[in-house]
Amino acid sequence: MGNKCCCRGSEPPPLRKPEVDVIIPRPPHVTVTIDNPLHENRQPVIEDRNRSAPKRRIMVAMYNYEARDSQDISFKKGDRMEILDDSDGDWLNAVHLITKERGYIPGNYVAAELSVESEDWFFENISRKEAEKLLMSEENSRGTFLVRPSEHNPTGYSLSVKDWEEYRGFHIKHYKIKPLDNGGYYISTNKTFETLAELVTAYTKNAYGLCHVLAKPCKKPQPTMWDLGSTYRDKWEIPRMEISLIRRLGRGNFGEVHYGKWKDSIEVAVKTLREGTMSTAAFLEEAAIMKKFRHKRLVALFGVCSEEEPIYIVQEYMSKGSLLDFLRNDEGKQLEFEELVYIAFQVGSGMEYLESKQLIHRDLAARNVLIGENNIAKICDFGLARVIEDNEYCPKQGSRFPVKWTAPEAIIYGKFSIKSDVWSYGILLMELFTYGQVPYPGLHGREVIDLIEKGYRMPKPTSHHVPDEIYQTMLSCWDSNPEKRPTFEFLTHYFEGFNVTSEVPYREVPD
Ligand code: ADP
């Protein structure tokens, strides 16, 4: 686009990035403390209260795992391991009960034996929309199912089943599994069960009014590894010789981004810092933020090579690249409306996590969301992110912004808050539903600021189908009063429940 627009004072020459009007350089004074992120987001094991707890802590493998270094051990799905020490967060020190090998195992690859989490049909950490996405995969036939904790009832569960009907093809039905006051569960009050496992077993034999008998559990996707291996569980400096750069993926603001491998086996993305472009400390700030904040909708940071130049930031590799490029390429252009809603939901969910942690991103845009297999979306580029204490963050004078994505109060008064991120999310929604169109087409950044101040908002596009309801949501993100903008929690639930097919959200089996 080329039009650069600054909000204040004098600033260094604009940095390259095609659709960004201006970029704010990181203030060098901000420090980010890195506390141990390993315990973040870990869910407590929910023991099925009707089963007796095992005396020794035996874990059962939910996936195959190949040892990555000398400290961890390999196992196959179904193998049993006894836990010797679990004080290392993500990595459990264990002994394999068949091979007798001792070493670390990744905690999210195993589940306590006899716990509900060890059941193939139990999906601990997914939402309704994610359940639908997984079940709709072509490999799943009618009757494929999963059970997940209810999002509305902390003691209840939901059963999601893939169904097929002639007039609407494949679709997912959801049933509430309600807890009984004195223990046990039911879907229909005339059939009660002591445990979830008994309930599931009964419905695998007889549909009892469900759309279909429960046929086979949905396949569980491999969990994200937060570290490259157990050696990196408490450090993040990676020996440079373990990283090989294979091909260039793109150019970042401060250097190139490469596809590479760790120890010639694990795929990684490596961000490099071009010498002399910015201070090492500022570059490492981004890494520190990524290491500290961990969520399945944020790109995972594996570590850094910071002992010599050029510095590397080693991240999880996202095979389909940035959302912006993806929306504009052949595959992205074919995305159905439902998939766009799913991406909006995922980005909202990552931002909901940041909102809960009081972290503002400040550069939320389609270019800063990455897409992986099955169109998994994750937020990246925390170069501008800041942890805030008083709901607001005011950058130094002379800062530069991606104007078309930045809320007016942030541009004019330098007031960044999670609500200015909500504004940017509204712009991202417009990029998404127009398959990567430049926001405010034909307008320069300076013109945009003037128009926004006068109350102008991007009109509903005529070139693409954007339902009125979604356009109204964008407008709510662009409310001139930041307080009136929705929360990310609201936006996530909005897109999660967005009724693409106008189906009733939940069905219960009639008594
Ligand atoms: P910068 O923050 O320095 O501007 P970006 O994070 O935007 O750099 O990365 C530039 C490009 O590199 C992205 O648009 C994307 O195509 C690619 N890229 C960055 N990180 C990854 C990753 N983790 N996986 C795959 N591709 C990536």
Coordinates of C-alpha atoms and ligand atoms in Angstrom, one line a residue:
M1 CA 0.0 0.0 0.0
G2 CA 2.8 2.3 0.7
N3 CA 1.0 5.1 2.6
K4 CA 2.6 5.4 5.9
C5 CA 0.9 7.3 8.7
C6 CA 2.3 8.0 12.0
C7 CA 0.5 9.0 15.2
R8 CA 3.1 11.1 16.9
G9 CA 6.4 12.9 16.6
S10 CA 9.2 11.7 14.4
E11 CA 9.9 8.1 13.8
P12 CA 12.4 5.9 12.0
P13 CA 11.8 5.0 8.4
P14 CA 8.9 2.7 7.9
L15 CA 9.5 -1.0 8.2
R16 CA 8.5 -3.4 5.4
K17 CA 5.2 -5.1 5.5
P18 CA 2.8 -4.8 2.6
E19 CA -0.5 -4.0 4.3
V20 CA 0.7 -2.4 7.4
D21 CA 0.7 1.3 7.3
V22 CA 3.1 1.7 10.1
I23 CA 4.7 -0.4 12.8
I24 CA 5.5 0.5 16.3
P25 CA 9.1 -0.3 17.4
R26 CA 9.3 -2.1 20.6
P27 CA 10.2 0.1 23.5
P28 CA 13.5 -1.3 24.9
H29 CA 12.5 -0.6 28.5
V30 CA 9.8 -3.2 28.8
T31 CA 10.9 -6.3 30.6
V32 CA 8.9 -9.5 30.8
T33 CA 9.4 -11.8 33.7
I34 CA 9.4 -15.4 32.8
D35 CA 8.0 -17.5 35.5
N36 CA 7.7 -21.2 35.0
P37 CA 5.0 -21.7 32.4
L38 CA 4.9 -25.4 32.8
H39 CA 1.9 -25.6 35.1
E40 CA -0.2 -23.2 33.1
N41 CA -3.3 -24.6 31.5
R42 CA -3.0 -28.0 33.1
Q43 CA -6.3 -29.4 33.9
P44 CA -6.7 -31.5 37.0
V45 CA -7.4 -35.1 36.3
I46 CA -11.1 -35.6 36.8
E47 CA -11.4 -39.0 38.5
D48 CA -14.7 -40.7 37.8
R49 CA -16.0 -40.7 41.4
N50 CA -17.7 -44.0 41.1
R51 CA -14.5 -45.9 40.4
S52 CA -12.0 -46.8 43.1
A53 CA -8.8 -44.8 42.9
P54 CA -5.6 -46.8 42.1
K55 CA -3.1 -47.0 44.9
R56 CA 0.0 -46.6 42.8
R57 CA -0.1 -43.8 40.2
I58 CA -0.3 -45.7 37.0
M59 CA -0.7 -43.8 33.8
V60 CA -1.8 -45.3 30.5
A61 CA -0.6 -44.0 27.2
M62 CA -3.2 -42.4 25.0
Y63 CA -0.8 -42.0 22.0
N64 CA 2.5 -43.5 20.7
Y65 CA 5.5 -41.5 21.7
E66 CA 9.1 -41.8 20.3
A67 CA 11.8 -40.7 22.8
R68 CA 13.5 -37.5 21.6
D69 CA 16.6 -37.5 23.8
S70 CA 18.4 -39.6 26.4
Q71 CA 16.2 -38.5 29.3
D72 CA 12.8 -39.6 28.0
I73 CA 11.3 -43.0 27.1
S74 CA 9.3 -44.3 24.2
F75 CA 5.9 -45.9 24.6
K76 CA 3.0 -47.2 22.5
K77 CA -0.7 -46.4 23.0
G78 CA -2.1 -48.5 25.8
D79 CA 1.2 -49.0 27.6
R80 CA 1.2 -48.6 31.3
M81 CA 3.7 -46.5 33.3
E82 CA 4.1 -45.9 37.0
I83 CA 4.8 -42.3 38.0
L84 CA 7.8 -41.8 40.2
D85 CA 7.8 -38.0 40.3
D86 CA 5.4 -35.4 38.9
S87 CA 7.0 -32.2 40.1
D88 CA 8.4 -31.3 36.7
G89 CA 5.1 -30.0 35.3
D90 CA 4.6 -31.2 31.7
W91 CA 7.1 -34.0 32.0
L92 CA 6.5 -36.9 34.4
N93 CA 9.3 -39.1 35.6
A94 CA 8.1 -42.6 35.2
V95 CA 9.0 -46.3 34.8
H96 CA 7.6 -48.3 31.9
L97 CA 5.9 -51.3 33.4
I98 CA 6.9 -53.6 30.5
T99 CA 10.3 -52.4 29.2
K100 CA 11.2 -51.3 32.8
E101 CA 12.9 -48.2 31.3
R102 CA 12.9 -45.1 33.5
G103 CA 12.7 -41.6 32.2
Y104 CA 10.5 -38.6 31.4
I105 CA 7.2 -39.0 29.6
P106 CA 5.1 -36.0 28.3
G107 CA 2.2 -35.6 30.7
N108 CA -0.4 -34.8 28.0
Y109 CA 0.3 -38.1 26.2
V110 CA -0.9 -40.2 29.1
A111 CA -3.9 -40.3 31.5
A112 CA -4.5 -41.9 34.9
E113 CA -5.4 -45.5 34.6
L114 CA -9.2 -46.0 35.2
S115 CA -9.9 -42.3 35.0
V116 CA -12.5 -41.0 32.6
E117 CA -9.6 -39.3 30.7
S118 CA -8.1 -42.6 29.8
E119 CA -11.2 -43.5 27.8
D120 CA -10.7 -43.2 24.0
W121 CA -14.1 -41.5 23.7
F122 CA -13.5 -38.8 26.4
F123 CA -12.2 -35.5 25.1
E124 CA -11.2 -33.4 28.0
N125 CA -10.5 -30.0 26.6
I126 CA -12.7 -29.3 23.6
S127 CA -15.6 -27.1 22.8
R128 CA -18.8 -27.9 20.9
K129 CA -17.5 -26.4 17.7
E130 CA -14.2 -28.3 17.9
A131 CA -16.1 -31.5 18.6
E132 CA -18.2 -30.9 15.5
K133 CA -15.0 -30.1 13.4
L134 CA -13.3 -33.4 14.5
L135 CA -16.4 -35.6 14.0
M136 CA -17.2 -34.1 10.6
S137 CA -13.8 -35.4 9.3
E138 CA -14.4 -37.7 6.3
E139 CA -12.8 -40.7 8.0
N140 CA -15.7 -40.8 10.6
S141 CA -18.9 -42.6 9.7
R142 CA -22.4 -42.3 11.2
G143 CA -22.4 -43.1 14.9
T144 CA -18.9 -41.9 15.6
F145 CA -19.0 -40.1 18.9
L146 CA -17.2 -38.4 21.8
V147 CA -18.0 -37.2 25.3
R148 CA -16.7 -33.9 26.6
P149 CA -17.3 -31.8 29.7
S150 CA -20.3 -29.5 29.3
E151 CA -19.4 -25.9 28.8
H152 CA -22.5 -24.8 30.7
N153 CA -22.8 -27.3 33.5
P154 CA -19.6 -27.9 35.6
T155 CA -20.7 -31.3 36.7
G156 CA -22.3 -32.4 33.4
Y157 CA -21.1 -33.7 30.1
S158 CA -22.1 -33.5 26.5
L159 CA -22.3 -36.4 24.0
S160 CA -21.6 -35.5 20.4
V161 CA -22.6 -38.0 17.7
K162 CA -22.2 -37.9 13.9
D163 CA -25.5 -38.5 12.2
W164 CA -26.7 -38.7 8.6
E165 CA -30.2 -37.9 7.3
E166 CA -31.2 -37.9 3.7
Y167 CA -32.4 -34.3 3.6
R168 CA -29.3 -32.7 5.3
G169 CA -26.4 -35.2 4.9
F170 CA -23.9 -35.6 7.7
H171 CA -24.2 -33.4 10.7
I172 CA -23.5 -33.6 14.5
K173 CA -26.1 -34.0 17.2
H174 CA -25.3 -33.0 20.8
Y175 CA -27.0 -34.6 23.9
K176 CA -26.7 -33.4 27.5
I177 CA -25.4 -35.9 30.0
K178 CA -26.8 -34.8 33.3
P179 CA -25.4 -35.7 36.7
L180 CA -27.8 -37.2 39.3
D181 CA -27.9 -35.7 42.8
N182 CA -26.7 -38.9 44.4
G183 CA -24.0 -39.8 41.8
G184 CA -24.4 -41.2 38.4
Y185 CA -25.5 -39.9 35.0
Y186 CA -28.4 -39.9 32.5
I187 CA -29.4 -38.6 29.1
S188 CA -33.0 -39.6 29.5
T189 CA -34.4 -39.8 33.0
N190 CA -35.7 -43.3 32.5
K191 CA -32.2 -44.7 31.9
T192 CA -29.7 -43.9 34.6
F193 CA -26.1 -45.2 35.0
E194 CA -23.5 -45.2 37.8
T195 CA -20.6 -44.1 35.6
L196 CA -20.1 -42.4 32.3
A197 CA -18.4 -45.6 31.0
E198 CA -21.5 -47.6 31.8
L199 CA -23.7 -45.0 30.1
V200 CA -21.5 -45.1 27.0
T201 CA -21.4 -48.9 26.9
A202 CA -25.2 -49.1 27.1
Y203 CA -25.6 -46.7 24.2
T204 CA -23.2 -48.7 22.1
K205 CA -25.6 -51.6 22.3
N206 CA -28.9 -49.7 21.9
A207 CA -29.7 -46.2 20.7
Y208 CA -32.5 -45.8 23.3
G209 CA -33.8 -42.8 21.3
L210 CA -30.4 -41.3 20.3
C211 CA -30.1 -40.6 16.6
H212 CA -27.8 -43.6 16.2
V213 CA -26.2 -46.3 18.3
L214 CA -22.7 -45.2 19.5
A215 CA -20.5 -46.9 16.9
K216 CA -16.8 -45.9 17.4
P217 CA -15.0 -43.2 19.4
C218 CA -13.7 -40.2 17.4
K219 CA -9.9 -40.3 16.7
K220 CA -8.1 -38.0 19.1
P221 CA -5.6 -35.5 17.5
Q222 CA -2.1 -35.6 18.8
P223 CA -1.6 -33.0 21.6
T224 CA 0.7 -30.0 21.2
M225 CA 4.2 -30.6 22.6
W226 CA 5.2 -27.5 24.5
D227 CA 8.9 -28.4 24.5
L228 CA 11.1 -30.0 21.9
G229 CA 12.1 -32.7 24.4
S230 CA 12.4 -33.4 28.1
T231 CA 15.8 -31.7 28.1
Y232 CA 14.1 -28.4 27.4
R233 CA 11.5 -28.7 30.1
D234 CA 13.3 -26.1 32.3
K235 CA 15.5 -24.2 29.8
W236 CA 15.0 -22.6 26.5
E237 CA 18.4 -22.1 25.0
I238 CA 18.7 -24.6 22.2
P239 CA 22.1 -25.6 20.8
R240 CA 22.3 -24.1 17.3
M241 CA 23.7 -27.2 15.8
E242 CA 20.5 -29.1 16.6
I243 CA 18.6 -26.8 14.3
S244 CA 18.8 -27.1 10.5
L245 CA 17.2 -24.4 8.3
I246 CA 15.6 -26.0 5.3
R247 CA 13.7 -23.4 3.3
R248 CA 12.6 -19.8 3.6
L249 CA 9.0 -19.3 4.6
G250 CA 8.7 -15.6 4.6
R251 CA 10.2 -12.3 5.7
G252 CA 9.5 -10.8 9.0
N253 CA 10.1 -7.3 10.1
F254 CA 13.4 -8.0 11.6
G255 CA 14.7 -11.0 9.7
E256 CA 13.7 -14.1 7.8
V257 CA 11.5 -17.0 8.9
H258 CA 12.6 -20.5 7.9
Y259 CA 11.1 -23.9 7.9
G260 CA 13.5 -26.2 9.6
K261 CA 14.0 -29.3 11.7
W262 CA 15.2 -29.9 15.2
K263 CA 17.6 -32.9 15.3
D264 CA 16.6 -33.7 11.7
S265 CA 13.2 -34.9 12.9
I266 CA 10.8 -32.4 14.5
E267 CA 9.4 -29.7 12.2
V268 CA 9.9 -26.2 13.5
A269 CA 9.7 -22.6 12.2
V270 CA 12.7 -20.4 12.9
K271 CA 12.6 -16.7 13.1
T272 CA 15.9 -15.0 12.7
L273 CA 17.0 -11.6 13.8
R274 CA 18.9 -9.7 11.1
E275 CA 22.0 -8.2 12.7
G276 CA 21.7 -4.5 13.6
T277 CA 17.9 -4.3 13.1
M278 CA 16.9 -4.2 16.7
S279 CA 18.3 -5.0 20.1
T280 CA 18.7 -8.6 21.2
A281 CA 16.8 -7.8 24.4
A282 CA 13.8 -6.5 22.5
F283 CA 13.8 -9.5 20.2
L284 CA 13.9 -11.8 23.1
E285 CA 10.9 -10.1 24.7
E286 CA 8.7 -11.6 22.1
A287 CA 10.1 -15.0 22.9
A288 CA 9.6 -14.4 26.6
I289 CA 5.9 -13.5 26.1
M290 CA 5.3 -16.6 24.0
K291 CA 7.0 -18.8 26.5
K292 CA 5.0 -17.5 29.4
F293 CA 1.6 -17.6 27.8
R294 CA 0.5 -20.9 26.6
H295 CA -2.7 -21.8 24.9
K296 CA -3.7 -24.1 22.1
R297 CA -4.7 -21.1 20.0
L298 CA -1.3 -19.3 20.4
V299 CA 1.7 -20.5 18.5
A300 CA 4.0 -22.4 20.8
L301 CA 7.6 -21.3 21.4
F302 CA 10.1 -24.1 21.8
G303 CA 13.2 -22.1 22.6
V304 CA 15.8 -19.7 21.3
C305 CA 19.4 -19.8 20.1
S306 CA 20.6 -16.5 21.6
E307 CA 24.2 -17.1 22.4
E308 CA 25.5 -15.9 19.0
E309 CA 24.2 -14.0 16.0
P310 CA 22.0 -14.3 14.2
I311 CA 19.6 -15.0 17.0
Y312 CA 16.9 -17.6 16.4
I313 CA 13.4 -18.0 17.9
V314 CA 12.3 -21.6 17.4
Q315 CA 8.5 -22.0 17.2
E316 CA 5.9 -24.6 16.4
Y317 CA 5.6 -24.9 12.6
M318 CA 2.2 -24.0 11.0
S319 CA 2.1 -25.7 7.6
K320 CA -0.3 -23.3 5.9
G321 CA 1.4 -20.0 6.8
S322 CA -0.3 -16.8 7.6
L323 CA -4.1 -16.5 7.5
L324 CA -3.8 -13.5 5.2
D325 CA -1.8 -15.4 2.6
F326 CA -3.9 -18.5 3.1
L327 CA -7.2 -16.6 2.5
R328 CA -5.8 -15.3 -0.8
N329 CA -4.4 -18.6 -2.1
D330 CA -6.3 -21.3 -4.0
E331 CA -7.0 -23.4 -1.0
G332 CA -8.2 -20.5 1.2
K333 CA -10.4 -19.0 -1.6
Q334 CA -12.4 -22.3 -1.5
L335 CA -13.1 -22.1 2.2
E336 CA -16.7 -22.4 3.0
F337 CA -18.5 -19.9 5.2
E338 CA -18.6 -22.4 8.0
E339 CA -14.8 -22.7 8.0
L340 CA -14.5 -18.9 8.2
V341 CA -16.7 -18.9 11.3
Y342 CA -14.5 -21.7 12.7
I343 CA -11.4 -19.5 12.2
A344 CA -13.2 -16.5 13.8
F345 CA -14.0 -18.7 16.8
Q346 CA -10.5 -20.0 17.2
V347 CA -8.9 -16.5 17.0
G348 CA -11.5 -15.3 19.5
S349 CA -10.7 -18.2 21.8
G350 CA -6.9 -17.4 21.8
M351 CA -7.7 -13.7 22.5
E352 CA -10.1 -14.7 25.3
Y353 CA -7.1 -16.4 26.9
L354 CA -5.0 -13.2 26.5
E355 CA -7.9 -11.2 27.9
S356 CA -8.0 -13.5 31.0
K357 CA -4.3 -12.9 31.4
Q358 CA -4.4 -9.2 31.0
L359 CA -2.1 -9.3 28.0
I360 CA -2.8 -7.0 25.1
H361 CA -1.5 -8.1 21.7
R362 CA -1.6 -4.7 19.9
D363 CA -1.0 -6.1 16.4
L364 CA -3.9 -8.5 15.9
A365 CA -4.5 -8.9 12.1
A366 CA -4.9 -11.7 9.6
R367 CA -1.2 -11.5 8.9
N368 CA -0.5 -12.4 12.5
V369 CA -2.6 -15.5 12.6
L370 CA -1.1 -18.8 11.4
I371 CA -2.9 -21.7 9.9
G372 CA -2.0 -25.4 10.3
E373 CA -3.4 -28.7 9.3
N374 CA -7.2 -29.0 9.5
N375 CA -7.3 -25.2 9.4
I376 CA -6.3 -24.9 13.0
A377 CA -5.6 -21.2 13.6
K378 CA -3.1 -19.8 16.1
I379 CA -2.2 -16.3 17.0
C380 CA 1.4 -15.3 16.6
D381 CA 3.6 -12.3 16.5
F382 CA 3.7 -11.1 20.1
G383 CA 6.4 -8.5 19.2
L384 CA 4.1 -5.7 20.3
A385 CA 2.3 -7.5 23.1
R386 CA 2.4 -6.1 26.6
V387 CA 1.3 -7.3 29.9
I388 CA -0.8 -4.5 31.5
E389 CA -1.6 -3.7 35.0
D390 CA -4.1 -0.9 34.9
N391 CA -6.2 -2.0 31.9
E392 CA -4.3 0.3 29.7
Y393 CA -0.9 0.6 28.1
C394 CA 0.6 3.9 26.8
P395 CA 3.6 3.4 24.5
K396 CA 6.3 5.9 24.2
Q397 CA 6.0 9.0 22.0
G398 CA 7.0 8.6 18.4
S399 CA 5.4 5.1 18.2
R400 CA 4.1 3.8 15.0
F401 CA 1.0 1.7 14.4
P402 CA -0.7 -0.5 11.8
V403 CA -3.3 2.3 11.4
K404 CA -6.1 0.4 9.7
W405 CA -6.1 -2.2 12.5
T406 CA -5.7 0.1 15.4
A407 CA -8.5 1.6 17.6
P408 CA -8.9 5.4 17.4
E409 CA -8.2 5.9 21.1
A410 CA -4.9 4.0 20.7
I411 CA -3.9 6.0 17.7
I412 CA -4.8 9.4 19.0
Y413 CA -4.2 9.0 22.7
G414 CA -1.9 6.0 22.8
K415 CA -4.4 4.1 25.0
F416 CA -4.0 0.4 24.3
S417 CA -6.3 -2.0 26.1
I418 CA -7.8 -5.3 25.5
K419 CA -10.7 -3.3 24.0
S420 CA -8.3 -1.9 21.4
D421 CA -7.5 -5.5 20.5
V422 CA -11.3 -6.1 20.1
W423 CA -11.3 -3.3 17.5
S424 CA -8.5 -5.0 15.7
Y425 CA -10.4 -8.3 15.9
G426 CA -13.3 -6.6 14.1
I427 CA -11.0 -5.6 11.3
L428 CA -9.6 -9.1 11.2
L429 CA -13.2 -10.4 10.8
M430 CA -13.6 -8.2 7.8
E431 CA -10.3 -9.5 6.3
L432 CA -11.6 -13.0 7.0
F433 CA -15.0 -12.7 5.5
T434 CA -13.7 -10.9 2.5
Y435 CA -11.0 -13.6 1.9
G436 CA -8.1 -11.3 2.6
Q437 CA -9.3 -8.0 1.2
V438 CA -7.3 -4.9 2.4
P439 CA -9.4 -3.1 5.0
Y440 CA -10.8 0.3 3.9
P441 CA -10.0 -0.4 0.2
G442 CA -8.8 2.7 -1.6
L443 CA -8.2 4.7 1.5
H444 CA -4.9 5.8 3.0
G445 CA -4.2 5.5 6.7
R446 CA -4.4 9.2 7.4
E447 CA -7.8 9.4 5.7
V448 CA -9.0 6.4 7.7
I449 CA -8.1 8.1 11.0
D450 CA -10.0 11.3 10.0
L451 CA -13.0 9.4 8.8
I452 CA -13.2 7.1 11.8
E453 CA -13.1 10.2 14.1
K454 CA -16.1 11.5 12.2
G455 CA -18.0 8.2 12.9
Y456 CA -17.3 6.5 9.5
R457 CA -17.1 2.7 9.6
M458 CA -16.2 0.2 6.9
P459 CA -19.4 -0.6 5.1
K460 CA -20.8 -4.1 4.7
P461 CA -19.0 -5.6 1.7
T462 CA -21.0 -6.2 -1.4
S463 CA -18.3 -8.3 -3.0
H464 CA -18.7 -11.2 -0.5
H465 CA -21.5 -12.7 1.5
V466 CA -21.3 -11.3 5.1
P467 CA -24.5 -12.0 7.0
D468 CA -26.0 -8.9 8.6
E469 CA -25.6 -10.4 12.1
I470 CA -21.8 -10.8 11.6
Y471 CA -21.5 -7.3 10.2
Q472 CA -23.4 -6.0 13.3
T473 CA -20.8 -7.8 15.4
M474 CA -18.0 -6.1 13.5
L475 CA -19.7 -2.7 14.1
S476 CA -19.9 -3.5 17.8
C477 CA -16.1 -4.1 17.9
W478 CA -15.8 -0.7 16.4
D479 CA -17.9 1.2 18.9
S480 CA -16.2 4.5 19.5
N481 CA -16.6 3.9 23.3
P482 CA -14.1 1.1 24.1
E483 CA -16.2 0.0 27.1
K484 CA -19.2 -0.7 24.8
R485 CA -17.2 -3.2 22.7
P486 CA -17.8 -6.8 23.5
T487 CA -15.4 -9.0 25.4
F488 CA -13.5 -11.7 23.7
E489 CA -15.3 -14.2 25.9
F490 CA -18.6 -13.0 24.3
L491 CA -17.1 -13.0 20.8
T492 CA -15.8 -16.5 21.2
H493 CA -19.1 -17.9 22.4
Y494 CA -20.9 -15.9 19.7
F495 CA -18.8 -17.6 16.9
E496 CA -18.9 -20.9 18.6
G497 CA -22.7 -20.9 18.7
F498 CA -23.1 -19.2 15.3
N499 CA -25.8 -21.1 13.6
V500 CA -24.6 -21.8 10.1
T501 CA -27.3 -24.4 9.4
S502 CA -29.9 -22.8 11.8
E503 CA -30.0 -26.1 13.7
V504 CA -31.2 -26.2 17.3
P505 CA -28.0 -26.1 19.5
Y506 CA -28.8 -29.0 21.8
R507 CA -31.3 -31.8 21.6
E508 CA -32.3 -34.0 24.4
V509 CA -33.7 -37.5 24.0
P510 CA -37.4 -37.3 25.0
D511 CA -38.3 -39.3 28.1
Ligands
ADP1 P1 7.6 -10.7 12.0 O1 6.9 -10.7 13.3 O2 9.1 -10.5 12.1 O3 7.0 -9.7 11.1 P2 6.1 -12.9 11.1 O4 5.9 -13.7 12.4 O5 5.0 -12.1 10.6 O6 7.4 -12.1 11.2 O7 6.5 -14.0 10.0 C1 6.6 -13.7 8.6 C2 6.1 -14.8 7.8 O8 6.7 -16.1 8.1 C3 4.6 -15.1 8.1 O9 3.8 -14.3 7.3 C4 4.5 -16.6 7.7 O10 4.3 -16.7 6.3 C5 5.8 -17.1 8.1 N1 5.8 -17.7 9.4 C6 6.1 -17.1 10.6 N2 6.0 -17.9 11.7 C7 5.6 -19.1 11.2 C8 5.3 -20.4 11.7 N3 5.4 -20.6 13.1 N4 5.0 -21.4 10.9 C9 4.9 -21.2 9.6 N5 5.2 -20.1 9.0 C10 5.5 -19.0 9.7

